[in-house]
mmCIF file of C-alpha atoms in Angstrom:
data_model
loop_
_atom_site.group_PDB
_atom_site.id
_atom_site.type_symbol
_atom_site.label_atom_id
_atom_site.label_comp_id
_atom_site.label_asym_id
_atom_site.label_seq_id
_atom_site.Cartn_x
_atom_site.Cartn_y
_atom_site.Cartn_z
ATOM 1 C CA MET A 14 5.731 8.803 99.129
ATOM 2 C CA ASN A 15 4.672 8.641 95.624
ATOM 3 C CA PHE A 16 5.394 4.910 93.422
ATOM 4 C CA ASP A 17 9.294 6.937 92.058
ATOM 5 C CA ASP A 18 10.382 7.615 95.944
ATOM 6 C CA LYS A 19 8.795 4.270 96.883
ATOM 7 C CA LEU A 20 11.038 2.532 93.513
ATOM 8 C CA LYS A 21 13.464 4.586 95.494
ATOM 9 C CA ALA A 22 13.795 3.496 98.110
ATOM 10 C CA ALA A 23 13.295 -0.448 97.066
ATOM 11 C CA PHE A 24 16.042 0.047 95.148
ATOM 12 C CA TYR A 25 18.559 1.056 97.781
ATOM 13 C CA SER A 26 17.421 -1.029 100.256
ATOM 14 C CA GLU A 27 19.374 -4.233 98.834
ATOM 15 C CA GLN A 28 22.575 -3.999 100.335
ATOM 16 C CA PRO A 29 25.318 -6.904 99.199
ATOM 17 C CA ARG A 30 27.887 -8.308 102.058
ATOM 18 C CA LEU A 31 30.467 -5.464 101.777
ATOM 19 C CA ARG A 32 33.938 -6.607 100.817
ATOM 20 C CA SER A 33 37.689 -5.050 101.529
ATOM 21 C CA ALA A 34 39.532 -4.385 98.213
ATOM 22 C CA ASP A 35 42.006 -7.308 99.260
ATOM 23 C CA ASP A 36 39.776 -9.837 99.685
ATOM 24 C CA LEU A 37 37.979 -9.154 96.189
ATOM 25 C CA GLN A 38 41.251 -9.189 95.184
ATOM 26 C CA LYS A 39 41.825 -12.392 96.355
ATOM 27 C CA ARG A 40 38.253 -14.044 94.888
ATOM 28 C CA VAL A 41 38.838 -12.407 91.381
ATOM 29 C CA LEU A 42 42.915 -14.426 91.761
ATOM 30 C CA ALA A 43 41.637 -17.490 92.690
ATOM 31 C CA GLN A 44 38.855 -17.598 90.341
ATOM 32 C CA LEU A 45 41.499 -16.799 87.933
ATOM 33 C CA TRP A 46 43.782 -19.632 88.720
ATOM 34 C CA ARG A 47 40.225 -21.873 88.481
ATOM 35 C CA ARG A 48 39.978 -21.143 84.779
ATOM 36 C CA ARG A 49 43.662 -21.444 83.809
ATOM 37 C CA LEU A 50 43.554 -24.814 85.773
ATOM 38 C CA GLN A 51 40.029 -25.676 83.997
ATOM 39 C CA ARG A 52 42.204 -25.176 80.923
ATOM 40 C CA ALA A 53 45.008 -26.714 81.490
ATOM 41 C CA ALA A 54 43.451 -30.123 81.934
ATOM 42 C CA GLU A 55 41.184 -29.442 78.747
ATOM 43 C CA VAL A 56 44.673 -29.576 76.432
ATOM 44 C CA ALA A 57 46.073 -32.141 78.819
ATOM 45 C CA LEU A 58 43.010 -33.607 77.764
ATOM 46 C CA SER A 59 42.692 -32.754 73.982
ATOM 47 C CA LEU A 60 46.666 -34.199 74.032
ATOM 48 C CA GLY A 61 46.650 -36.885 75.585
ATOM 49 C CA ALA A 62 43.772 -38.645 73.498
ATOM 50 C CA LEU A 63 45.566 -36.924 70.322
ATOM 51 C CA VAL A 64 48.919 -39.267 71.654
ATOM 52 C CA VAL A 65 47.016 -42.158 72.377
ATOM 53 C CA PHE A 66 45.537 -42.336 68.988
ATOM 54 C CA GLY A 67 48.735 -40.839 67.182
ATOM 55 C CA SER A 68 50.750 -43.682 69.010
ATOM 56 C CA ALA A 69 48.374 -46.272 67.267
ATOM 57 C CA LEU A 70 49.603 -44.649 64.248
ATOM 58 C CA ASP A 71 53.510 -44.648 64.837
ATOM 59 C CA ALA A 72 53.815 -48.675 62.998
ATOM 60 C CA GLU A 73 56.688 -49.107 60.697
ATOM 61 C CA LYS A 74 53.989 -50.760 58.417
ATOM 62 C CA ILE A 75 50.842 -49.682 57.265
ATOM 63 C CA THR A 76 48.662 -52.713 58.924
ATOM 64 C CA ILE A 77 44.543 -53.226 58.244
ATOM 65 C CA GLU A 78 44.658 -51.570 62.115
ATOM 66 C CA THR A 79 45.864 -48.181 60.685
ATOM 67 C CA TRP A 80 43.583 -47.890 58.258
ATOM 68 C CA VAL A 81 40.704 -48.828 61.582
ATOM 69 C CA ILE A 82 41.635 -46.302 62.842
ATOM 70 C CA LEU A 83 42.966 -43.434 60.498
ATOM 71 C CA PRO A 84 39.622 -41.888 59.668
ATOM 72 C CA PHE A 85 38.380 -42.432 62.944
ATOM 73 C CA PHE A 86 41.848 -40.532 63.768
ATOM 74 C CA VAL A 87 40.762 -38.019 60.487
ATOM 75 C CA VAL A 88 37.812 -36.840 61.918
ATOM 76 C CA PHE A 89 39.175 -36.604 65.777
ATOM 77 C CA LEU A 90 41.893 -34.420 65.229
ATOM 78 C CA PRO A 91 40.430 -30.840 63.588
ATOM 79 C CA VAL A 92 37.683 -31.434 65.950
ATOM 80 C CA VAL A 93 39.948 -31.481 68.888
ATOM 81 C CA TRP A 94 41.701 -29.029 66.978
ATOM 82 C CA THR A 95 38.881 -26.204 67.004
ATOM 83 C CA LEU A 96 36.789 -27.328 70.011
ATOM 84 C CA ILE A 97 39.348 -27.274 72.594
ATOM 85 C CA LEU A 98 43.375 -26.401 71.423
ATOM 86 C CA ARG A 99 41.883 -23.410 69.888
ATOM 87 C CA GLU A 100 41.435 -20.823 72.325
ATOM 88 C CA PRO A 101 37.470 -20.487 72.644
ATOM 89 C CA PRO A 102 36.599 -16.332 71.100
ATOM 90 C CA ARG A 103 35.114 -15.928 74.379
ATOM 91 C CA ARG A 104 37.064 -13.074 76.022
ATOM 92 C CA SER A 105 37.476 -11.183 72.540
ATOM 93 C CA VAL A 106 33.997 -9.639 73.544
ATOM 94 C CA SER A 107 34.463 -6.602 75.720
ATOM 95 C CA PRO A 108 32.007 -6.329 78.194
ATOM 96 C CA ALA A 109 32.868 -2.669 79.114
ATOM 97 C CA GLU A 110 31.721 -1.623 75.444
ATOM 98 C CA SER A 111 28.375 -0.034 75.338
ATOM 99 C CA SER A 112 25.567 -2.312 75.725
ATOM 100 C CA ASP A 113 23.844 -2.384 72.302
ATOM 101 C CA THR A 114 27.411 -2.831 70.307
ATOM 102 C CA TYR A 115 28.284 -5.931 73.392
ATOM 103 C CA ALA A 116 24.881 -7.163 72.507
ATOM 104 C CA ARG A 117 25.638 -7.677 68.343
ATOM 105 C CA GLN A 118 29.964 -8.812 69.208
ATOM 106 C CA ARG A 119 28.365 -11.274 71.778
ATOM 107 C CA LEU A 120 25.379 -12.902 69.200
ATOM 108 C CA MET A 121 28.249 -13.130 66.321
ATOM 109 C CA GLN A 122 30.692 -15.352 68.599
ATOM 110 C CA LEU A 123 27.391 -17.287 70.295
ATOM 111 C CA ARG A 124 26.261 -18.063 66.243
ATOM 112 C CA SER A 125 30.135 -19.079 66.630
ATOM 113 C CA SER A 126 30.073 -21.644 69.423
ATOM 114 C CA LEU A 127 26.756 -22.812 67.980
ATOM 115 C CA ARG A 128 28.053 -23.698 65.419
ATOM 116 C CA GLU A 129 30.895 -25.494 67.168
ATOM 117 C CA ILE A 130 28.750 -27.417 68.828
ATOM 118 C CA TRP A 131 26.417 -28.548 66.001
ATOM 119 C CA ILE A 132 30.564 -29.376 64.854
ATOM 120 C CA ALA A 133 31.239 -31.333 67.340
ATOM 121 C CA ARG A 134 28.267 -33.683 68.010
ATOM 122 C CA HIS A 135 27.563 -34.839 64.474
ATOM 123 C CA ALA A 136 31.633 -35.153 64.804
ATOM 124 C CA ALA A 137 30.772 -37.561 67.767
ATOM 125 C CA ASN A 138 27.584 -39.367 65.846
ATOM 126 C CA ALA A 139 30.057 -40.481 62.546
ATOM 127 C CA LEU A 140 32.378 -41.899 64.739
ATOM 128 C CA LEU A 141 30.225 -43.983 66.685
ATOM 129 C CA VAL A 142 28.561 -45.081 63.204
ATOM 130 C CA TYR A 143 32.060 -46.074 61.553
ATOM 131 C CA SER A 144 33.496 -47.396 64.255
ATOM 132 C CA LEU A 145 30.621 -49.863 65.356
ATOM 133 C CA GLY A 146 30.439 -50.509 61.518
ATOM 134 C CA ALA A 147 34.038 -51.127 61.453
ATOM 135 C CA ALA A 148 33.973 -53.168 64.097
ATOM 136 C CA LEU A 149 30.599 -54.890 62.450
ATOM 137 C CA LEU A 150 32.498 -55.743 59.405
ATOM 138 C CA LEU A 151 35.950 -56.769 60.527
ATOM 139 C CA THR A 152 34.152 -59.703 63.655
ATOM 140 C CA ILE A 153 31.893 -60.877 60.643
ATOM 141 C CA TRP A 154 35.455 -61.048 58.070
ATOM 142 C CA THR A 155 37.041 -61.767 61.140
ATOM 143 C CA VAL A 156 40.395 -60.264 59.844
ATOM 144 C CA PRO A 157 43.266 -60.979 62.398
ATOM 145 C CA ASN A 158 44.381 -58.252 65.056
ATOM 146 C CA ALA A 159 41.878 -56.134 63.678
ATOM 147 C CA GLY A 160 38.543 -56.598 65.320
ATOM 148 C CA HIS A 161 40.395 -55.834 68.363
ATOM 149 C CA THR A 162 41.179 -52.308 67.324
ATOM 150 C CA ALA A 163 37.822 -51.800 66.108
ATOM 151 C CA ILE A 164 36.455 -52.701 69.233
ATOM 152 C CA THR A 165 39.106 -50.771 71.304
ATOM 153 C CA ILE A 166 37.744 -47.573 68.911
ATOM 154 C CA SER A 167 34.552 -48.412 69.460
ATOM 155 C CA ALA A 168 35.090 -47.755 73.115
ATOM 156 C CA TYR A 169 37.159 -44.803 72.826
ATOM 157 C CA ALA A 170 33.888 -43.377 70.290
ATOM 158 C CA LEU A 171 31.463 -44.519 72.007
ATOM 159 C CA VAL A 172 32.668 -42.758 75.700
ATOM 160 C CA TRP A 173 33.054 -39.713 73.295
ATOM 161 C CA PHE A 174 29.617 -39.735 72.472
ATOM 162 C CA ALA A 175 28.458 -39.514 76.045
ATOM 163 C CA GLY A 176 30.885 -37.295 76.901
ATOM 164 C CA THR A 177 30.132 -35.179 73.698
ATOM 165 C CA ARG A 178 26.315 -35.336 74.947
ATOM 166 C CA VAL A 179 26.421 -34.379 78.920
ATOM 167 C CA ILE A 180 28.594 -31.640 77.769
ATOM 168 C CA THR A 181 27.577 -29.994 75.067
ATOM 169 C CA ARG A 182 23.260 -30.055 76.316
ATOM 170 C CA TRP A 183 24.371 -27.838 78.610
ATOM 171 C CA GLY A 184 26.313 -25.452 77.283
ATOM 172 C CA ARG A 185 23.961 -25.372 73.865
ATOM 173 C CA LYS A 186 20.956 -24.766 76.268
ATOM 174 C CA ARG A 187 22.192 -22.502 78.005
ATOM 175 C CA MET A 188 23.692 -20.708 75.063
ATOM 176 C CA TYR A 189 20.504 -20.694 73.200
ATOM 177 C CA CYS A 190 18.964 -18.624 75.753
ATOM 178 C CA GLU A 191 21.735 -16.259 75.949
ATOM 179 C CA TYR A 192 21.260 -15.852 72.073
ATOM 180 C CA ARG A 193 17.520 -15.112 73.047
ATOM 181 C CA GLY A 194 17.657 -12.176 74.504
ATOM 182 C CA LEU A 195 20.986 -10.781 73.860
ATOM 183 C CA TYR A 196 18.758 -11.076 69.698
ATOM 184 C CA ARG A 197 15.730 -9.344 71.237
ATOM 185 C CA VAL A 198 17.492 -6.339 72.552
ATOM 186 C CA VAL A 199 19.989 -6.244 69.298
ATOM 187 C CA ARG A 200 16.009 -6.272 67.398
ATOM 188 C CA SER A 201 14.558 -3.798 69.948
ATOM 189 C CA ASN A 202 17.469 -1.376 69.793
ATOM 190 C CA GLU A 203 17.400 -1.447 65.319
ATOM 191 C CA ARG A 204 12.902 -0.740 65.540
ATOM 192 C CA ALA A 205 14.104 2.262 67.524
ATOM 193 C CA MET B 11 46.639 -4.895 91.827
ATOM 194 C CA HIS B 12 45.269 -1.931 89.504
ATOM 195 C CA ALA B 13 45.494 1.950 90.858
ATOM 196 C CA LEU B 14 41.833 2.408 90.686
ATOM 197 C CA TRP B 15 41.079 -1.523 91.935
ATOM 198 C CA PRO B 16 40.270 -0.303 95.612
ATOM 199 C CA GLN B 17 37.895 2.804 94.375
ATOM 200 C CA VAL B 18 36.105 -0.985 93.093
ATOM 201 C CA GLU B 19 35.417 -1.481 97.332
ATOM 202 C CA SER B 20 33.131 1.332 97.395
ATOM 203 C CA TYR B 21 31.273 0.510 94.042
ATOM 204 C CA GLN B 22 30.457 -3.050 95.377
ATOM 205 C CA SER B 23 26.413 -1.838 96.539
ATOM 206 C CA HIS B 24 25.638 -0.892 92.788
ATOM 207 C CA LEU B 25 27.691 -3.437 91.274
ATOM 208 C CA TRP B 26 25.609 -6.003 93.370
ATOM 209 C CA ARG B 27 22.175 -3.534 92.992
ATOM 210 C CA ALA B 28 22.857 -4.608 88.680
ATOM 211 C CA VAL B 29 23.397 -7.911 89.245
ATOM 212 C CA CYS B 30 20.071 -8.678 92.026
ATOM 213 C CA GLY B 31 18.149 -7.389 88.491
ATOM 214 C CA TYR B 32 19.537 -10.295 86.679
ATOM 215 C CA GLU B 33 19.432 -12.822 89.250
ATOM 216 C CA ILE B 34 16.849 -13.691 91.755
ATOM 217 C CA HIS B 35 18.426 -16.028 93.655
ATOM 218 C CA PRO B 36 21.235 -15.294 96.477
ATOM 219 C CA ALA B 37 23.975 -17.979 95.096
ATOM 220 C CA ALA B 38 23.653 -17.453 91.507
ATOM 221 C CA ARG B 39 23.343 -13.699 92.285
ATOM 222 C CA GLU B 40 26.731 -14.267 94.392
ATOM 223 C CA ASP B 41 27.859 -16.175 91.155
ATOM 224 C CA LEU B 42 26.934 -13.774 88.958
ATOM 225 C CA LEU B 43 28.838 -10.472 91.161
ATOM 226 C CA GLN B 44 32.212 -12.707 91.328
ATOM 227 C CA GLU B 45 31.968 -13.051 86.806
ATOM 228 C CA VAL B 46 31.786 -8.949 86.868
ATOM 229 C CA LEU B 47 34.200 -8.643 89.339
ATOM 230 C CA LEU B 48 36.546 -10.988 87.167
ATOM 231 C CA ALA B 49 35.272 -9.122 84.704
ATOM 232 C CA LEU B 50 36.066 -5.306 85.785
ATOM 233 C CA TRP B 51 39.843 -6.881 86.863
ATOM 234 C CA GLU B 52 40.821 -7.918 83.492
ATOM 235 C CA ALA B 53 39.237 -4.484 81.655
ATOM 236 C CA LEU B 54 40.896 -1.942 83.796
ATOM 237 C CA PRO B 55 43.591 -1.026 82.314
ATOM 238 C CA LYS B 56 41.285 -0.202 79.016
ATOM 239 C CA LEU B 57 39.905 2.313 81.450
ATOM 240 C CA ARG B 58 41.166 5.738 80.347
ATOM 241 C CA ASP B 59 38.904 7.942 82.247
ATOM 242 C CA ARG B 60 39.186 7.629 86.008
ATOM 243 C CA ASN B 61 36.207 9.589 86.430
ATOM 244 C CA LEU B 62 33.865 7.013 84.366
ATOM 245 C CA LEU B 63 34.977 3.989 86.278
ATOM 246 C CA LEU B 64 31.258 3.616 88.216
ATOM 247 C CA PRO B 65 29.704 3.723 84.446
ATOM 248 C CA PHE B 66 32.766 1.778 82.950
ATOM 249 C CA ALA B 67 31.792 -0.859 86.365
ATOM 250 C CA LEU B 68 28.235 -0.785 85.603
ATOM 251 C CA ARG B 69 27.797 -1.265 81.647
ATOM 252 C CA ILE B 70 29.709 -4.182 82.343
ATOM 253 C CA ALA B 71 27.832 -5.620 84.694
ATOM 254 C CA HIS B 72 25.135 -5.073 83.396
ATOM 255 C CA ASN B 73 26.169 -6.118 79.961
ATOM 256 C CA LEU B 74 27.464 -9.495 81.612
ATOM 257 C CA GLY B 75 23.604 -9.324 83.641
ATOM 258 C CA ALA B 76 22.365 -9.366 79.825
ATOM 259 C CA SER B 77 24.224 -12.671 79.625
ATOM 260 C CA HIS B 78 23.410 -14.630 82.328
ATOM 261 C CA VAL B 79 21.148 -17.334 82.031
ATOM 262 C CA ARG B 80 18.563 -17.322 85.154
ATOM 263 C CA ARG B 81 18.784 -20.045 87.844
ATOM 264 C CA GLU B 82 15.487 -19.900 87.540
ATOM 265 C CA VAL B 83 15.596 -20.852 83.410
ATOM 266 C CA ARG B 84 18.251 -23.384 84.091
ATOM 267 C CA ASP B 85 16.871 -25.081 86.881
ATOM 268 C CA PRO B 86 13.356 -24.051 87.167
ATOM 269 C CA HIS B 87 12.481 -23.336 91.737
ATOM 270 C CA LYS B 88 9.431 -21.825 93.169
ATOM 271 C CA PHE B 89 9.870 -18.414 93.462
ATOM 272 C CA SER B 90 7.327 -16.177 92.267
ATOM 273 C CA ILE B 91 5.932 -12.548 92.786
ATOM 274 C CA ASP B 92 3.373 -13.225 93.571
ATOM 275 C CA ASP B 93 4.903 -14.407 97.410
ATOM 276 C CA VAL B 94 5.426 -10.790 97.956
ATOM 277 C CA GLU B 95 2.845 -8.075 98.112
ATOM 278 C CA TRP B 96 3.407 -4.278 97.759
ATOM 279 C CA SER B 97 1.257 -2.909 100.744
ATOM 280 C CA ASP B 98 1.092 0.214 101.921
ATOM 281 C CA ARG B 99 -0.960 -0.540 105.133
ATOM 282 C CA ALA B 100 1.590 -2.274 107.135
ATOM 283 C CA SER B 101 3.446 -0.288 109.761
ATOM 284 C CA GLN B 102 7.670 0.892 108.019
ATOM 285 C CA THR B 103 10.058 -1.678 109.128
ATOM 286 C CA ASP B 104 13.126 -3.482 108.759
ATOM 287 C CA SER B 105 10.847 -6.738 106.481
ATOM 288 C CA LEU B 106 8.559 -4.212 104.809
ATOM 289 C CA GLU B 107 11.860 -2.560 103.343
ATOM 290 C CA ASP B 108 13.149 -5.697 102.662
ATOM 291 C CA ASP B 109 9.668 -6.843 101.157
ATOM 292 C CA ARG B 110 9.257 -4.575 98.675
ATOM 293 C CA SER B 111 12.938 -4.559 97.612
ATOM 294 C CA GLN B 112 12.103 -8.416 97.126
ATOM 295 C CA TRP B 113 9.296 -7.071 95.172
ATOM 296 C CA LEU B 114 11.273 -4.226 93.113
ATOM 297 C CA PHE B 115 14.129 -7.319 92.259
ATOM 298 C CA ALA B 116 11.358 -9.166 90.939
ATOM 299 C CA ALA B 117 9.103 -7.433 89.683
ATOM 300 C CA LEU B 118 12.896 -5.520 87.313
ATOM 301 C CA ASN B 119 13.729 -10.005 87.181
ATOM 302 C CA ARG B 120 10.332 -10.064 84.682
ATOM 303 C CA LEU B 121 11.088 -6.830 83.051
ATOM 304 C CA PRO B 122 12.221 -7.081 79.579
ATOM 305 C CA ILE B 123 15.961 -6.724 79.516
ATOM 306 C CA THR B 124 15.378 -3.317 77.273
ATOM 307 C CA LEU B 125 12.796 -1.440 80.005
ATOM 308 C CA ARG B 126 15.677 -2.950 82.223
ATOM 309 C CA GLN B 127 18.538 -1.364 81.726
ATOM 310 C CA PRO B 128 17.253 1.752 81.313
ATOM 311 C CA LEU B 129 15.266 2.129 84.710
ATOM 312 C CA MET B 130 17.900 0.658 86.759
ATOM 313 C CA LEU B 131 20.371 2.824 85.557
ATOM 314 C CA GLN B 132 18.227 6.035 85.872
ATOM 315 C CA LEU B 133 17.393 4.887 89.565
ATOM 316 C CA GLU B 134 21.207 4.948 90.219
ATOM 317 C CA GLY B 135 21.209 8.198 89.543
ATOM 318 C CA PHE B 136 22.689 8.394 85.789
ATOM 319 C CA ALA B 137 21.092 11.110 83.343
ATOM 320 C CA TYR B 138 19.153 10.538 80.171
ATOM 321 C CA ARG B 139 22.366 10.859 77.746
ATOM 322 C CA GLU B 140 24.489 9.065 80.082
ATOM 323 C CA ILE B 141 22.264 6.382 79.681
ATOM 324 C CA ALA B 142 22.097 6.809 75.657
ATOM 325 C CA GLU B 143 25.820 6.154 75.924
ATOM 326 C CA MET B 144 26.289 3.477 78.253
ATOM 327 C CA LEU B 145 23.347 1.431 76.014
ATOM 328 C CA GLY B 146 24.094 2.422 72.904
ATOM 329 C CA ILE B 147 20.811 3.962 72.055
ATOM 330 C CA GLY B 148 19.376 7.747 70.824
ATOM 331 C CA VAL B 149 18.394 9.753 74.406
ATOM 332 C CA ASP B 150 14.968 10.017 73.515
ATOM 333 C CA ASN B 151 14.861 6.141 73.492
ATOM 334 C CA VAL B 152 15.776 6.301 76.673
ATOM 335 C CA GLY B 153 12.707 8.434 77.837
ATOM 336 C CA VAL B 154 10.747 6.029 76.285
ATOM 337 C CA ARG B 155 11.901 3.072 78.055
ATOM 338 C CA ILE B 156 12.054 4.597 81.341
ATOM 339 C CA HIS B 157 8.636 5.431 80.385
ATOM 340 C CA ARG B 158 6.845 1.954 79.618
ATOM 341 C CA ALA B 159 9.085 0.437 82.383
ATOM 342 C CA ARG B 160 7.477 2.086 84.880
ATOM 343 C CA ALA B 161 4.655 1.928 83.518
ATOM 344 C CA GLN B 162 4.690 -2.128 83.702
ATOM 345 C CA LEU B 163 5.958 -2.002 87.120
ATOM 346 C CA LYS B 164 2.479 0.433 88.227
ATOM 347 C CA SER B 165 0.266 -2.172 86.182
ATOM 348 C CA TRP B 166 1.685 -4.692 88.639
ATOM 349 C CA CYS B 167 1.142 -3.459 92.175
#
């Protein structure tokens, strides 16, 4: 038995647990539904946050509370829109393309996703600094009612900061790994 | 259900082997296979020539495999290629076949993707021209890569 025969024998001896077409279809549809539910939850959470912050701005007259919340809202809104409400472009890259085309398209997409993660992390940092700074200043100046608003905003900013860190940390590591792998494929194809 | 979906059932072994070339951990292999099946389900309407279902499905599997970040990278565990020996002296038994298979896929997982993909597609029985089309590279380059991949595997024996 030569090396090639051994390779083939070893390669073909790997067999999966075979499933019927109906079973495969059920599993695929279940996964599709899980994705849709996850997406719906993301959108619902984002819209909920918009309503919470938006209702704070929906006052008859502009008070100091409005001015405390406004910068937060102005940053939060575009970030949420960019990262969540706008459909991430993952689906636009078809894995049915040739490997070279797929790798190039996916690299562009990963660059864009990594940029979005960078925006999300920096926006969370900026909002935390802003809200803590506002809370500190309003507490020092003892502005009536505004101190409470600033502390509430700080709590939201802290939660958002922690959430962003946890979610993006894993995603960013994974994306960098994928990016490096696909980059090597593209570079190797270019050299050939 | 797409008209070609029932045919996917008969290609499970091919898809599974492709997935095994990108992931060592059994549970993660199942997850990757599931991802491949979902992508295939979504992409099937784009397939024009129904005779090309197998290369179409394998292209999806290898592309998603290349994008896949291995469990051992995400969550390092202790599996090593040195755990399995390629021995000719042992008798031909199922466990020997299993060991060889385990060794081969562990070795494939260590190969660079650019060498791994053409070798796996050749082992699946595709011609150099078909592999070149699937990977988007030249036919000569396919030969070079397969030669290098085999040499690398031999050096690990």
